[in-house]
Amino acid sequence: MGMGPTAMGSKIPNVLMHNWSPPCPSIIKKNYYSSVKREHSGRLASQSLVIETNVTGTAEDQSVARRLILLRHAKSSWEFPSLRDHDRPLSKAGQDDAIKVSQRLQQLGWIPQLILSSDAVRTRQTLEIMQQHVQGFLEAEVHFISSFYSVAAMDGQTAEHLQKAICKYSRDEILTVMCMGHNRGWEEAASMFTGAFIELKTCNAALLETTGKSWEEVSY
């Protein structure tokens, strides 16, 4: 059996999935191995929980766990309407959320070795703040990929694009990768990888886990 829903806030223990929506950024943890029998299928009523499901497969397949973090940028500012969308900075609320999500990922032990990010200002600033507050993000290998910005607006293309980028930049010894970008593409990719509807609001992270000897062998 996989673990049941776990509340993100330590001050509110034993909270049911349908009854709690915390003020801090949400993190969704799902397994995206294609043959998994999922107990939490369909639309998730609340994205404020950490959810784990079992992995199926042979012992050999499960020898190496590989983890993917899909993080949408923090909330951006509309204070400067003359700026291009690509150049909009974070709002104060977005800056605060970037701190919170970095600390929450650290608490969960999900620190990436490789970070692939859109080159938009709001994603760059989200990452910069995370690096300032959690050393592990500063130590990760980082690549800014301009196509992450444009592909997110194209229907149904983000998941495949992310897979190709991960295979291009990762190595077999890299076990945790974080991809930072935008909606609607990030929601579509998370939903496609899990087989369930995943909603990613600003500064929400979907934590996906599977197994494989290399990223090329990962089954989506």
CSV table of C-alpha atoms in Angstrom, one decimal:
chain,number,residue,atom,x,y,z
A,1,MET,CA,0.0,0.0,0.0
A,2,GLY,CA,1.2,3.5,-0.7
A,3,MET,CA,1.2,6.2,1.9
A,4,GLY,CA,-2.1,8.1,2.4
A,5,PRO,CA,-2.5,11.9,2.0
A,6,THR,CA,-0.1,13.9,4.2
A,7,ALA,CA,-0.8,17.5,5.2
A,8,MET,CA,1.9,20.0,4.2
A,9,GLY,CA,1.6,22.1,7.4
A,10,SER,CA,2.9,20.6,10.7
A,11,LYS,CA,0.4,22.7,12.7
A,12,ILE,CA,-2.6,20.9,11.1
A,13,PRO,CA,-2.1,17.2,11.5
A,14,ASN,CA,-4.3,14.4,10.1
A,15,VAL,CA,-6.1,16.7,7.6
A,16,LEU,CA,-8.3,15.0,5.0
A,17,MET,CA,-7.5,15.7,1.4
A,18,HIS,CA,-10.9,17.4,0.6
A,19,ASN,CA,-10.9,19.7,3.6
A,20,TRP,CA,-7.8,21.7,3.7
A,21,SER,CA,-6.2,24.4,1.4
A,22,PRO,CA,-3.1,25.9,3.0
A,23,PRO,CA,-1.8,29.4,2.3
A,24,CYS,CA,1.6,28.2,1.2
A,25,PRO,CA,2.5,26.8,-2.2
A,26,SER,CA,1.2,23.4,-3.0
A,27,ILE,CA,3.1,20.3,-3.7
A,28,ILE,CA,1.6,17.2,-5.4
A,29,LYS,CA,3.5,13.9,-5.3
A,30,LYS,CA,2.4,11.2,-7.7
A,31,ASN,CA,4.0,8.2,-9.4
A,32,TYR,CA,4.2,8.4,-13.1
A,33,TYR,CA,5.2,4.9,-14.0
A,34,SER,CA,2.9,3.8,-16.8
A,35,SER,CA,1.8,0.5,-15.3
A,36,VAL,CA,1.0,1.8,-11.8
A,37,LYS,CA,-2.4,1.0,-10.3
A,38,ARG,CA,-3.3,4.4,-8.8
A,39,GLU,CA,-5.5,4.8,-5.8
A,40,HIS,CA,-5.8,8.5,-6.3
A,41,SER,CA,-7.1,8.8,-9.9
A,42,GLY,CA,-9.2,11.5,-11.6
A,43,ARG,CA,-9.2,15.1,-10.7
A,44,LEU,CA,-7.5,15.9,-7.4
A,45,ALA,CA,-9.9,17.9,-5.2
A,46,SER,CA,-7.0,19.6,-3.4
A,47,GLN,CA,-3.5,20.2,-4.5
A,48,SER,CA,-2.3,21.0,-0.9
A,49,LEU,CA,-1.2,17.4,-0.1
A,50,VAL,CA,1.6,15.1,-0.6
A,51,ILE,CA,0.4,11.9,-2.2
A,52,GLU,CA,2.4,8.7,-2.8
A,53,THR,CA,1.4,5.6,-4.8
A,54,ASN,CA,3.0,2.2,-5.2
A,55,VAL,CA,5.4,1.4,-8.1
A,56,THR,CA,4.9,-1.8,-9.9
A,57,GLY,CA,7.5,-3.7,-11.9
A,58,THR,CA,10.4,-6.1,-11.5
A,59,ALA,CA,13.0,-5.9,-8.8
A,60,GLU,CA,15.5,-5.0,-11.6
A,61,ASP,CA,13.3,-2.2,-12.9
A,62,GLN,CA,13.0,-0.7,-9.4
A,63,SER,CA,16.7,-0.7,-8.6
A,64,VAL,CA,17.0,3.0,-9.5
A,65,ALA,CA,14.4,5.6,-8.5
A,66,ARG,CA,14.2,8.6,-10.7
A,67,ARG,CA,12.3,11.8,-9.6
A,68,LEU,CA,11.0,14.7,-11.6
A,69,ILE,CA,9.8,18.0,-10.1
A,70,LEU,CA,7.5,20.1,-12.3
A,71,LEU,CA,7.5,23.6,-10.8
A,72,ARG,CA,5.4,26.4,-12.2
A,73,HIS,CA,7.0,29.9,-11.6
A,74,ALA,CA,5.9,32.0,-8.7
A,75,LYS,CA,3.3,34.8,-9.1
A,76,SER,CA,4.4,37.6,-11.4
A,77,SER,CA,3.7,41.3,-11.2
A,78,TRP,CA,1.5,43.3,-13.6
A,79,GLU,CA,2.7,46.6,-12.2
A,80,PHE,CA,4.5,47.4,-15.5
A,81,PRO,CA,2.1,46.9,-18.4
A,82,SER,CA,4.6,48.0,-21.0
A,83,LEU,CA,6.8,45.0,-20.3
A,84,ARG,CA,6.7,42.0,-22.6
A,85,ASP,CA,5.2,39.0,-20.9
A,86,HIS,CA,8.6,37.3,-21.0
A,87,ASP,CA,10.1,40.1,-19.0
A,88,ARG,CA,7.5,40.4,-16.1
A,89,PRO,CA,9.2,40.2,-12.7
A,90,LEU,CA,7.8,38.4,-9.6
A,91,SER,CA,5.3,40.2,-7.3
A,92,LYS,CA,6.0,40.4,-3.6
A,93,ALA,CA,3.6,37.5,-3.0
A,94,GLY,CA,5.5,35.5,-5.6
A,95,GLN,CA,8.8,36.2,-3.9
A,96,ASP,CA,7.4,35.0,-0.6
A,97,ASP,CA,6.0,31.8,-2.2
A,98,ALA,CA,9.3,31.0,-3.9
A,99,ILE,CA,10.9,31.0,-0.4
A,100,LYS,CA,8.2,28.7,0.9
A,101,VAL,CA,8.3,26.2,-1.9
A,102,SER,CA,12.1,25.9,-1.7
A,103,GLN,CA,11.9,25.2,2.0
A,104,ARG,CA,9.1,22.7,1.6
A,105,LEU,CA,11.0,20.8,-1.1
A,106,GLN,CA,14.0,20.7,1.2
A,107,GLN,CA,11.9,19.3,4.1
A,108,LEU,CA,10.6,16.6,1.8
A,109,GLY,CA,14.2,15.7,0.6
A,110,TRP,CA,13.4,16.6,-3.0
A,111,ILE,CA,16.5,18.6,-4.0
A,112,PRO,CA,17.3,18.4,-7.7
A,113,GLN,CA,20.8,17.7,-9.1
A,114,LEU,CA,19.7,19.1,-12.4
A,115,ILE,CA,17.5,22.1,-13.0
A,116,LEU,CA,16.1,22.9,-16.5
A,117,SER,CA,14.2,26.3,-16.6
A,118,SER,CA,12.5,28.6,-18.9
A,119,ASP,CA,14.5,31.8,-19.5
A,120,ALA,CA,11.6,34.1,-18.7
A,121,VAL,CA,12.3,36.7,-16.0
A,122,ARG,CA,9.8,35.3,-13.6
A,123,THR,CA,11.2,31.7,-13.7
A,124,ARG,CA,14.8,33.0,-13.3
A,125,GLN,CA,13.8,35.1,-10.3
A,126,THR,CA,11.9,32.1,-8.8
A,127,LEU,CA,15.0,30.0,-9.0
A,128,GLU,CA,17.3,32.8,-7.7
A,129,ILE,CA,15.2,33.2,-4.6
A,130,MET,CA,15.1,29.4,-4.1
A,131,GLN,CA,18.9,29.3,-4.4
A,132,GLN,CA,19.3,32.1,-1.9
A,133,HIS,CA,17.3,30.2,0.8
A,134,VAL,CA,18.3,26.6,0.2
A,135,GLN,CA,21.9,25.7,-0.6
A,136,GLY,CA,20.9,22.5,-2.5
A,137,PHE,CA,19.3,24.5,-5.3
A,138,LEU,CA,22.5,26.6,-5.6
A,139,GLU,CA,24.6,23.4,-6.0
A,140,ALA,CA,22.5,22.0,-8.8
A,141,GLU,CA,23.5,22.1,-12.4
A,142,VAL,CA,21.3,24.7,-14.2
A,143,HIS,CA,20.3,25.2,-17.8
A,144,PHE,CA,18.0,27.9,-19.1
A,145,ILE,CA,16.0,26.7,-22.1
A,146,SER,CA,14.3,29.4,-24.1
A,147,SER,CA,11.9,26.9,-25.8
A,148,PHE,CA,10.4,26.1,-22.4
A,149,TYR,CA,8.7,29.5,-22.5
A,150,SER,CA,7.1,29.1,-26.0
A,151,VAL,CA,6.2,25.4,-25.8
A,152,ALA,CA,4.1,25.9,-22.7
A,153,ALA,CA,1.5,27.7,-24.9
A,154,MET,CA,1.3,24.9,-27.5
A,155,ASP,CA,-1.4,22.3,-26.9
A,156,GLY,CA,-0.2,18.9,-26.0
A,157,GLN,CA,3.5,19.4,-26.9
A,158,THR,CA,5.1,20.2,-23.5
A,159,ALA,CA,5.4,16.6,-22.1
A,160,GLU,CA,7.3,15.3,-25.1
A,161,HIS,CA,9.5,18.4,-25.2
A,162,LEU,CA,10.4,18.0,-21.5
A,163,GLN,CA,11.2,14.3,-22.0
A,164,LYS,CA,13.6,15.2,-24.8
A,165,ALA,CA,15.2,18.0,-22.8
A,166,ILE,CA,15.7,15.8,-19.8
A,167,CYS,CA,17.4,13.1,-21.9
A,168,LYS,CA,19.6,15.7,-23.5
A,169,TYR,CA,20.9,17.3,-20.4
A,170,SER,CA,20.8,14.6,-17.8
A,171,ARG,CA,23.2,11.7,-17.1
A,172,ASP,CA,22.5,8.3,-15.6
A,173,GLU,CA,23.8,9.3,-12.2
A,174,ILE,CA,21.4,12.3,-12.0
A,175,LEU,CA,18.3,10.9,-10.1
A,176,THR,CA,16.3,14.1,-9.4
A,177,VAL,CA,15.5,16.7,-12.1
A,178,MET,CA,13.5,19.9,-11.7
A,179,CYS,CA,11.8,21.5,-14.8
A,180,MET,CA,10.6,25.1,-14.2
A,181,GLY,CA,8.1,26.7,-16.5
A,182,HIS,CA,4.6,27.9,-17.3
A,183,ASN,CA,1.0,26.9,-17.8
A,184,ARG,CA,-0.8,25.6,-19.6
A,185,GLY,CA,2.0,23.3,-20.7
A,186,TRP,CA,3.2,22.3,-17.2
A,187,GLU,CA,-0.3,21.3,-16.1
A,188,GLU,CA,-0.7,19.3,-19.3
A,189,ALA,CA,2.6,17.5,-18.8
A,190,ALA,CA,2.0,16.7,-15.2
A,191,SER,CA,-1.5,15.3,-16.1
A,192,MET,CA,-0.1,13.3,-19.0
A,193,PHE,CA,2.7,11.8,-16.9
A,194,THR,CA,0.4,10.8,-14.1
A,195,GLY,CA,-2.8,9.9,-16.0
A,196,ALA,CA,-4.8,12.2,-13.7
A,197,PHE,CA,-5.8,15.8,-13.8
A,198,ILE,CA,-3.2,17.9,-12.1
A,199,GLU,CA,-3.8,21.6,-11.4
A,200,LEU,CA,-0.6,23.7,-11.0
A,201,LYS,CA,-1.2,27.2,-9.6
A,202,THR,CA,1.7,29.6,-9.4
A,203,CYS,CA,4.6,28.2,-7.4
A,204,ASN,CA,2.9,24.8,-7.2
A,205,ALA,CA,5.2,21.7,-7.7
A,206,ALA,CA,4.2,18.2,-8.9
A,207,LEU,CA,6.6,15.6,-7.6
A,208,LEU,CA,6.7,12.6,-9.9
A,209,GLU,CA,8.6,9.4,-9.2
A,210,THR,CA,9.4,6.3,-11.3
A,211,THR,CA,12.2,3.8,-11.9
A,212,GLY,CA,14.6,3.2,-14.7
A,213,LYS,CA,18.3,2.5,-15.4
A,214,SER,CA,18.5,5.7,-17.3
A,215,TRP,CA,16.2,8.6,-18.2
A,216,GLU,CA,15.9,7.2,-21.7
A,217,GLU,CA,14.3,4.1,-20.2
A,218,VAL,CA,11.8,5.9,-18.0
A,219,SER,CA,8.3,4.9,-19.0
A,220,TYR,CA,5.9,7.9,-19.1
